[in-house]
GROMACS .gro file of C-alpha atoms in nm:
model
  341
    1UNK     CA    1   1.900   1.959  -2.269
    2UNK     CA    2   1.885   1.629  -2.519
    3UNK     CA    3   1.739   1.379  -2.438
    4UNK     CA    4   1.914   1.070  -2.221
    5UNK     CA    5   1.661   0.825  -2.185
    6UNK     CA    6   1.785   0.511  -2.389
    7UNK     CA    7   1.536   0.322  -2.612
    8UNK     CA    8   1.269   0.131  -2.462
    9UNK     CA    9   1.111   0.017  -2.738
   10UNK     CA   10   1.097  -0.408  -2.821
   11UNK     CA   11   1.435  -0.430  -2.990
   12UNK     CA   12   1.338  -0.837  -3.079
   13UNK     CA   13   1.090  -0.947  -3.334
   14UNK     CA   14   0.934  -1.150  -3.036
   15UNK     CA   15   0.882  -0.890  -2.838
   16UNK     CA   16   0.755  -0.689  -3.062
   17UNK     CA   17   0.489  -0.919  -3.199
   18UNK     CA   18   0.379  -0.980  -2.862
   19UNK     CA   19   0.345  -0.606  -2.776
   20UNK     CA   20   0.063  -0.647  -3.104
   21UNK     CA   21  -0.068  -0.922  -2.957
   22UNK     CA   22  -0.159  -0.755  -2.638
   23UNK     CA   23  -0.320  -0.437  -2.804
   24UNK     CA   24  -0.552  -0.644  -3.023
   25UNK     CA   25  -0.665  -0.879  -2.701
   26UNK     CA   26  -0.682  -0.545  -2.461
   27UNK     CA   27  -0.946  -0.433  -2.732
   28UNK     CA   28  -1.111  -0.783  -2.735
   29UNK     CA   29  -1.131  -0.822  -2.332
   30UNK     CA   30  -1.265  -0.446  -2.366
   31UNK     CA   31  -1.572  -0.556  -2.609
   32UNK     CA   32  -1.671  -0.813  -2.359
   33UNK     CA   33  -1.644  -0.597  -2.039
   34UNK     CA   34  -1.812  -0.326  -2.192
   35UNK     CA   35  -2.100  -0.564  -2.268
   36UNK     CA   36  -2.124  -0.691  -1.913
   37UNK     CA   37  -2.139  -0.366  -1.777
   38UNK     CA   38  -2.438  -0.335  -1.991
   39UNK     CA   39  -2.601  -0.696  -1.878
   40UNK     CA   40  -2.529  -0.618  -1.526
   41UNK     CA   41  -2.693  -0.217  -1.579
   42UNK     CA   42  -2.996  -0.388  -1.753
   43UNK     CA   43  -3.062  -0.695  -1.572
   44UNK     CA   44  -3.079  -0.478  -1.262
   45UNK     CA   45  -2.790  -0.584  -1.086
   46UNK     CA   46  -2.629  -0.224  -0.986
   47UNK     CA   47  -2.828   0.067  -0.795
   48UNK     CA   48  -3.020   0.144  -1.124
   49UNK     CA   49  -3.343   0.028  -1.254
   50UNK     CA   50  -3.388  -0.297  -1.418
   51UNK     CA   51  -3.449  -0.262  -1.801
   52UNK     CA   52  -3.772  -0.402  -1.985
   53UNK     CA   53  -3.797  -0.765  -2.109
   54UNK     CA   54  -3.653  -0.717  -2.449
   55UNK     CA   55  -3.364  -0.516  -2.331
   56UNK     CA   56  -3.263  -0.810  -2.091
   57UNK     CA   57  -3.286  -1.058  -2.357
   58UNK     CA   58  -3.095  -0.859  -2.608
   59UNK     CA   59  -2.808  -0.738  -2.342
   60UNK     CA   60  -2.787  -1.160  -2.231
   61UNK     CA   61  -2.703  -1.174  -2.682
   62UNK     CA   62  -2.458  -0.908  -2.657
   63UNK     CA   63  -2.325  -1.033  -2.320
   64UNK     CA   64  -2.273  -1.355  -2.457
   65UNK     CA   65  -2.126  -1.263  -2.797
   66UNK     CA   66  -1.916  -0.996  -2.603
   67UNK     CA   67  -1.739  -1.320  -2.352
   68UNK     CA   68  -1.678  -1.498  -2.703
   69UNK     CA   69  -1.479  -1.212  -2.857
   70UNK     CA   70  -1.349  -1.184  -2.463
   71UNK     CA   71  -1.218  -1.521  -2.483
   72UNK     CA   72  -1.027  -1.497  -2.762
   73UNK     CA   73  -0.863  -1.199  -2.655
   74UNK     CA   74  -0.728  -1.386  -2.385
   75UNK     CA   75  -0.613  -1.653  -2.575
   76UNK     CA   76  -0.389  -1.369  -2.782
   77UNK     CA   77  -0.267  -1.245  -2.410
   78UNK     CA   78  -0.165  -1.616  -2.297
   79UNK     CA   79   0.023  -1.683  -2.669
   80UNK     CA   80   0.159  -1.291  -2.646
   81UNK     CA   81   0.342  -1.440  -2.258
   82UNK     CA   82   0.478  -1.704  -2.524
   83UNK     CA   83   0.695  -1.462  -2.683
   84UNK     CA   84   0.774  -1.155  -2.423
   85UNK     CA   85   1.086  -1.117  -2.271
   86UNK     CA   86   0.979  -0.854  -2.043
   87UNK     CA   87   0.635  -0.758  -1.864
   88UNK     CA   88   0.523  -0.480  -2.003
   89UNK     CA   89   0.471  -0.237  -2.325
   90UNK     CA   90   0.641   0.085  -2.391
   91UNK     CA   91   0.489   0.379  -2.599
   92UNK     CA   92   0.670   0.670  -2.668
   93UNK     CA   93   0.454   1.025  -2.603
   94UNK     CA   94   0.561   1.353  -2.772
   95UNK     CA   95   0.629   1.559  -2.471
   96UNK     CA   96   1.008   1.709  -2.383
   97UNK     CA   97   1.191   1.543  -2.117
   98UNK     CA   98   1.235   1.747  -1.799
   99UNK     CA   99   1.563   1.777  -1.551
  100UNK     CA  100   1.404   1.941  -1.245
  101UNK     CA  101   1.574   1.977  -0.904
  102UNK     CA  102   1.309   1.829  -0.770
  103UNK     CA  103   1.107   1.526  -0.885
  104UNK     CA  104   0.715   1.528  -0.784
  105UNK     CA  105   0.530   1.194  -0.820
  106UNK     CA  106   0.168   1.126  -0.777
  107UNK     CA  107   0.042   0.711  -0.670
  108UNK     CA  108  -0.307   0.672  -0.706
  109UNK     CA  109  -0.481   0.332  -0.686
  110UNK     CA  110  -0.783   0.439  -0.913
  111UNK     CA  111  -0.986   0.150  -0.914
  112UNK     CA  112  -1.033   0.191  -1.279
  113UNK     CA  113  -1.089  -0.214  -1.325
  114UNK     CA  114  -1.359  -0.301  -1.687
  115UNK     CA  115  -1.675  -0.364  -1.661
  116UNK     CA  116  -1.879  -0.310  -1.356
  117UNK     CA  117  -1.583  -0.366  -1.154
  118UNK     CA  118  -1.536  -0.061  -1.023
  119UNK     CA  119  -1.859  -0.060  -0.859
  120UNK     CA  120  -1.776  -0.409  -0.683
  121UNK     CA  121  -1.500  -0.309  -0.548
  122UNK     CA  122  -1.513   0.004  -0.495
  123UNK     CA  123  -1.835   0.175  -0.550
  124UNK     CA  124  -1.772   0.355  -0.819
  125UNK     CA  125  -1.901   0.458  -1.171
  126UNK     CA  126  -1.758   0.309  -1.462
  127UNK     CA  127  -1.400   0.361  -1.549
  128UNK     CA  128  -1.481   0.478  -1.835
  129UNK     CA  129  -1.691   0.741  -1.728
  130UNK     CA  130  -1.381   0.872  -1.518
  131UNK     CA  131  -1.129   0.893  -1.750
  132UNK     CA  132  -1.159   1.226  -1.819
  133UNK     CA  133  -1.171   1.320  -1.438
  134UNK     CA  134  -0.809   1.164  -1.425
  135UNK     CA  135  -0.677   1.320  -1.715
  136UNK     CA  136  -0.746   1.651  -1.556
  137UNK     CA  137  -0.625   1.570  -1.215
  138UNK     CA  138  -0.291   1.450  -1.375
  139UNK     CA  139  -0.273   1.794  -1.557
  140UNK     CA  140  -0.344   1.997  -1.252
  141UNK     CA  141  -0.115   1.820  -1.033
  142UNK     CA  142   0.148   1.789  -1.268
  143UNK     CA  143   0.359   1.531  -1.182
  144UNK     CA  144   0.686   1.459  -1.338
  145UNK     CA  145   0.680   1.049  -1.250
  146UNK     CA  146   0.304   0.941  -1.209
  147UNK     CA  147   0.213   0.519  -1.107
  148UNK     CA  148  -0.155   0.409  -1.096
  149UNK     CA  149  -0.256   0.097  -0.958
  150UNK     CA  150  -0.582  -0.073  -0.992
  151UNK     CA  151  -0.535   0.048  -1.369
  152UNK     CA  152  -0.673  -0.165  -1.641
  153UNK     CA  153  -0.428  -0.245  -1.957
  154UNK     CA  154  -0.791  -0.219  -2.124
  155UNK     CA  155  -0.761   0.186  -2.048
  156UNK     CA  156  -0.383   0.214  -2.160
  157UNK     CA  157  -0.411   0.395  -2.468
  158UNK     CA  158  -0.711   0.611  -2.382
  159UNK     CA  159  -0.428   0.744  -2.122
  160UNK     CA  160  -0.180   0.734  -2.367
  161UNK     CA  161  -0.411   0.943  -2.579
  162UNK     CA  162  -0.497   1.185  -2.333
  163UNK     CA  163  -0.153   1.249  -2.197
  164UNK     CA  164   0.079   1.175  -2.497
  165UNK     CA  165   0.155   1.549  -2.573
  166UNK     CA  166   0.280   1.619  -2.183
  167UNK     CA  167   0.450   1.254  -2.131
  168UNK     CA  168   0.752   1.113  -2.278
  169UNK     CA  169   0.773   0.771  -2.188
  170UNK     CA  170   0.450   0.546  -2.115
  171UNK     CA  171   0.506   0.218  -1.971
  172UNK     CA  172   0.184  -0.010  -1.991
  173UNK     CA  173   0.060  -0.358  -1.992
  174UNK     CA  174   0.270  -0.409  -1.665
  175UNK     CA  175   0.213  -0.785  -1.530
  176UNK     CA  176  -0.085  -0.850  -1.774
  177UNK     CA  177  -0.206  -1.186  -1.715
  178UNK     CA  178  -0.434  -1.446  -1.882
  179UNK     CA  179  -0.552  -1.697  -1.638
  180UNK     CA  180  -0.648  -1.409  -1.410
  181UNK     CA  181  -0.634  -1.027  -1.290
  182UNK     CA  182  -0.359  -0.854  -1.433
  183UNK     CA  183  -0.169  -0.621  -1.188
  184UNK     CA  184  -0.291  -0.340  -1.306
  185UNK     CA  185  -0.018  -0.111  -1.312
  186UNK     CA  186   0.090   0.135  -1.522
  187UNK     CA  187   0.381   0.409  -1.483
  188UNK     CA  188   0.465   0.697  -1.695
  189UNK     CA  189   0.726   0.989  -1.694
  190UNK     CA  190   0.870   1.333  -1.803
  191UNK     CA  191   1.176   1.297  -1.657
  192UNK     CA  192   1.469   1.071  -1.815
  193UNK     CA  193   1.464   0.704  -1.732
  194UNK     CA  194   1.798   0.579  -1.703
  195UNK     CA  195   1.769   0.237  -1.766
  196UNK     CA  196   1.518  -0.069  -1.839
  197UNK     CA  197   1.289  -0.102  -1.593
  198UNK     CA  198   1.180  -0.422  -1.429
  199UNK     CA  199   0.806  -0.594  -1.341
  200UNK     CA  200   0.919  -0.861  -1.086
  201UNK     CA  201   0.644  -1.125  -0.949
  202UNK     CA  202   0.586  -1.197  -0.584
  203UNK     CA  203   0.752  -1.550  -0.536
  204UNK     CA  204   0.494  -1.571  -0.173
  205UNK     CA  205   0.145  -1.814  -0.267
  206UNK     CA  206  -0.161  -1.587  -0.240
  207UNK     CA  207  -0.463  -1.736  -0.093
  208UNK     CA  208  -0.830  -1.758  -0.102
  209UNK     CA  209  -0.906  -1.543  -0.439
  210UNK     CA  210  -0.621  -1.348  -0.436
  211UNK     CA  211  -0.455  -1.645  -0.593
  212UNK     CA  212  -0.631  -1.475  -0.929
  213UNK     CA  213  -0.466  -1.173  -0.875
  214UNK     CA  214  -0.082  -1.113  -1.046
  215UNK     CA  215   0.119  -0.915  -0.841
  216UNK     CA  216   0.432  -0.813  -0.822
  217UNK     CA  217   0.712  -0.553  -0.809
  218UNK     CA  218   0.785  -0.251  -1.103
  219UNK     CA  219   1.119  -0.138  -1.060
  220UNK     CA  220   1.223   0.232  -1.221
  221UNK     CA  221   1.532   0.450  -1.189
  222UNK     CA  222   1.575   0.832  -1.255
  223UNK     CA  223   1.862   1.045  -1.182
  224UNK     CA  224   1.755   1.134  -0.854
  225UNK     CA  225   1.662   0.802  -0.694
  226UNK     CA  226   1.494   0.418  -0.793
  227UNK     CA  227   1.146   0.387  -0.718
  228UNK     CA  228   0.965   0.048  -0.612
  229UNK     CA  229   0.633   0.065  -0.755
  230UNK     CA  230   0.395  -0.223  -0.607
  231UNK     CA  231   0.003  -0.323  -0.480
  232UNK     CA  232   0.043  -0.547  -0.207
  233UNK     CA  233  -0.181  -0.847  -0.084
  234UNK     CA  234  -0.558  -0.761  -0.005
  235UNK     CA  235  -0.764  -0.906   0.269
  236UNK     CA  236  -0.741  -0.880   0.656
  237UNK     CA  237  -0.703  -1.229   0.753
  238UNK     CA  238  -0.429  -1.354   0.922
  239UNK     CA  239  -0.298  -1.563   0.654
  240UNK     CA  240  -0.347  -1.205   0.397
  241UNK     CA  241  -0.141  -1.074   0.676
  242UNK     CA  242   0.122  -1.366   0.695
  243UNK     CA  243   0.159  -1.293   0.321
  244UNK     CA  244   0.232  -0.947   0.343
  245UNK     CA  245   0.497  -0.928   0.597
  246UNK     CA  246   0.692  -1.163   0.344
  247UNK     CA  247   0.656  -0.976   0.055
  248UNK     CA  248   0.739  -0.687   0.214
  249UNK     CA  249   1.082  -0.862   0.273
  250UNK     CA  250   1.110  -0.954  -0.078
  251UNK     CA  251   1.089  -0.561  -0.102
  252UNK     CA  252   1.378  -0.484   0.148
  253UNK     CA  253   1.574  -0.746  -0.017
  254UNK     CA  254   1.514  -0.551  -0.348
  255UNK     CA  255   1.612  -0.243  -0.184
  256UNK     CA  256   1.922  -0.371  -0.071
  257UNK     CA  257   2.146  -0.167  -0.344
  258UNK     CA  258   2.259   0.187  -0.152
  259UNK     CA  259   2.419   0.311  -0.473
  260UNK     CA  260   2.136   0.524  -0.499
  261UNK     CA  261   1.836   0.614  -0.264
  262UNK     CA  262   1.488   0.388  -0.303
  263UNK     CA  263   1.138   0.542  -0.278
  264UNK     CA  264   0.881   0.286  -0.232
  265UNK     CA  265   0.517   0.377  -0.289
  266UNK     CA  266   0.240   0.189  -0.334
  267UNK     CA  267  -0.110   0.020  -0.184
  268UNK     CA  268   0.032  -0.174   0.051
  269UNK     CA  269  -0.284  -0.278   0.201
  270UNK     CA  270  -0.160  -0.218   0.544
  271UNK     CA  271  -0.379  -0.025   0.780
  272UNK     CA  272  -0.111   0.257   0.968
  273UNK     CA  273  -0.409   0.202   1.253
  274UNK     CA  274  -0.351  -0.136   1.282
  275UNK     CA  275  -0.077  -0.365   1.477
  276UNK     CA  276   0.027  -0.521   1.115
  277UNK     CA  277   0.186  -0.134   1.086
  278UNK     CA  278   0.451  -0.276   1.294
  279UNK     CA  279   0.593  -0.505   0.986
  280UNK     CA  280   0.728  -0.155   0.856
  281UNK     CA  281   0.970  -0.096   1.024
  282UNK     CA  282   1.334  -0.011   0.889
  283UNK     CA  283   1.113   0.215   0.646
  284UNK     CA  284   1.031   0.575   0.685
  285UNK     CA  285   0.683   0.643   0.663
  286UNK     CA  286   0.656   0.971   0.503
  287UNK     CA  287   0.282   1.040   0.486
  288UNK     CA  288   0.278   0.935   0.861
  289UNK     CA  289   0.560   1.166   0.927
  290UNK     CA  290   0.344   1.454   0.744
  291UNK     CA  291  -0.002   1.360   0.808
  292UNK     CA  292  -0.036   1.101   1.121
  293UNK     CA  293  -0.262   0.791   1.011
  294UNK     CA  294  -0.468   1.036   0.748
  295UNK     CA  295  -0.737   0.808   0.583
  296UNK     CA  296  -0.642   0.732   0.240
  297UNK     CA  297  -0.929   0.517   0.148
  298UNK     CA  298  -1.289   0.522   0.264
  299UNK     CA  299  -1.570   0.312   0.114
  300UNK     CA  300  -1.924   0.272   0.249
  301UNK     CA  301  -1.801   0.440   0.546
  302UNK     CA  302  -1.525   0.209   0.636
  303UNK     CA  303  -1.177   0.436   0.611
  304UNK     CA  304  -0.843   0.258   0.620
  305UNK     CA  305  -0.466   0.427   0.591
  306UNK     CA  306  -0.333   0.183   0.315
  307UNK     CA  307  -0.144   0.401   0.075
  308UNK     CA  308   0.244   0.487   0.119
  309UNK     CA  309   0.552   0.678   0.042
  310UNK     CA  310   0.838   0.478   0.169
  311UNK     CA  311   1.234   0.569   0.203
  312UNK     CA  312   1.527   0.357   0.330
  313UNK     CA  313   1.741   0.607   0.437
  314UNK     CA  314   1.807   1.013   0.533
  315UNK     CA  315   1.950   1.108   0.153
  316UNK     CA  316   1.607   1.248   0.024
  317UNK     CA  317   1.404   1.508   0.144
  318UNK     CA  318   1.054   1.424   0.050
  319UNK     CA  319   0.663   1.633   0.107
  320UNK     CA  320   0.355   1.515   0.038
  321UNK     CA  321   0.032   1.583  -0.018
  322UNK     CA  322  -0.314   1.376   0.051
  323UNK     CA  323  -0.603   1.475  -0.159
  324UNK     CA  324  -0.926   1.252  -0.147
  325UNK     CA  325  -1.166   1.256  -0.424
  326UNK     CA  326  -1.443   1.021  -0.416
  327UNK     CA  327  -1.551   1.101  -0.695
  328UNK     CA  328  -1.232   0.978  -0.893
  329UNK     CA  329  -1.111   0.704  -0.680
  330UNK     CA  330  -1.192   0.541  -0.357
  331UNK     CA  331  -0.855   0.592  -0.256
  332UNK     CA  332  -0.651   0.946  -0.246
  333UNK     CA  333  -0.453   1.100  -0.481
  334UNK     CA  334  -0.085   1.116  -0.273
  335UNK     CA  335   0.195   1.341  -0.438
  336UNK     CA  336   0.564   1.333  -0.349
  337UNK     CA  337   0.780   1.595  -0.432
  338UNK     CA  338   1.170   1.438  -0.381
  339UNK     CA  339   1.475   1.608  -0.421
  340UNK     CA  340   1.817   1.465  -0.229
  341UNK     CA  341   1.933   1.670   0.086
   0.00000   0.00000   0.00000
């Protein structure tokens, strides 16, 4: 079949110069995380052994010349929100779109953050070092739609490179953000997309450091449903929990449109074995439905429930699948596959 996907691509010279913009910074803000993943491995700050002297003094030079380049990277990013119109990139890949019966979708948060990051927050080796890990899960599990959270624009076009010739369309840079974390999202696709899609920011305050953190809402729509991408709120205070329930109504009010069925999938950061679980409902919990409160994260031997695969109403028939691989991620890889009843 030909191709129905219209054209993604920036259309405005604006747009366009900002997409430029945001390659050359993601390379800059990749110099300087790559060199304090080095300070941090040298000065002894991670499980490894301390380097001599000499290589702590030269790893402070690079360090240092590393945040300068760094810095200006981020002041392209801030001028590049100057001129966007939308929040995000688009590449094109060389694979065939796809019209299957059935759409399968894999969401995993891979905690693939610069730098030593990954370790921080998740225990984990270096994105970088991973990569290739999540290239080949992606090709064995074969997913028509795939969404990552916890994705680094810094990584998008070492994905782009090692996915180009299955994927068509690669959407990237998704809420990047100067002053702070980006969102971290990225989203890409064999089957058609059938229209624009949308990054929308949470209007609720964040608090305590999430207030770094951009977050928001990526909005996508294929012939078979619209999906709700999103990484909700972290923390397990009451005020993180306050925040949550609200956005999760700014997600029902997005929803709101029955002209076609909504999947909504996602880190939500809500434990199904705790009482916040309650703030679901109206939603159908698929992986619950499937798997009961299966752990979906587990770090240091603390495991949580967090990730989900959400519908508002009885139009799709949906099965899933829960793989954990601590290796790749501290979170699981969860595939959908979604066809309508």
């Amino acid at each position: 079949m030909e191709e129905i996907s219209p054209n993604f691509h920036a259309e405005s010279t604006l747009d366009y110069c900002a997409e430029k913009l945001q390659y050359g910074a993601n390379i800059m803000r990749g110099v300087m995380w790559n060199a304090q993943a080095h300070f941090m491995v040298t000065c002894g700050y991670l499980d490894q052994a301390a380097g001599s002297r000499w290589e702590k003094v030269a790893s402070c030079v690079q360090f240092a010349w590393g945040c300068g380049v760094g810095m200006f990277g981020l002041l392209l990013l801030g001028l590049s929100h100057r001129l966007q119109s939308r929040e995000y990139t688009y590449w094109r890949g060389e694979g065939v779109e796809v019209f299957p019966d059935q759409e399968k979708v894999m969401h995993l948060n891979a905690c693939m953050f610069p730098g030593s990051l990954p370790y921080h927050f998740g225990k984990q080796a270096p994105a970088s070092e991973r990569m290739g890990s999540l290239a080949s899960r992606i090709q064995e599990k074969d997913p028509e739609l795939l969404f990552l959270c916890e994705f680094s624009p810094v990584f998008s076009e070492e994905l782009y490179e090692n996915l180009r010739g299955e994927y068509k369309h690669f959407f990237v840079n998704i809420g990047s953000c100067a002053q702070g974390m980006d969102a971290s999202i990225a989203v890409i696709s064999k089957v058609p997309i059938l229209k624009a899609p949308q990054f929308i920011p949470t209007k609720i305050p964040a608090e305590g450091d999430q207030k770094w953190m951009y977050r928001g809402y990526f909005i996508i729509e294929t012939q078979t449903c619209k999906y709700l991408y999103t990484h909700l709120h972290a923390k397990d205070t009451e005020g993180a929990k306050t925040i949550r329930k609200e956005q999760l109504e700014e997600i029902r009010s997005l929803t709101t449109d029955s002209s076609k069925p909504w999947v909504v999938l996602g880190d939500l950061n809500i434990d199904r074995n705790k009482q916040e679980y309650e703030n679901l409902e109206g939603f159908n919990d698929i992986i619950h439905q499937h798997h009961g409160k299966v752990t979906t994260c587990s770090e240091e031997g603390v495991e949580e429930s967090l990730d989900y695969v959400l519908t508002r109403d009885e139009r799709l028939q949906v099965v899933t699948e829960v793989i954990q691989d601590l290796k790749l991620s501290d979170h699981s890889i969860i595939t959908a596959t979604i066809s309508l009843a």
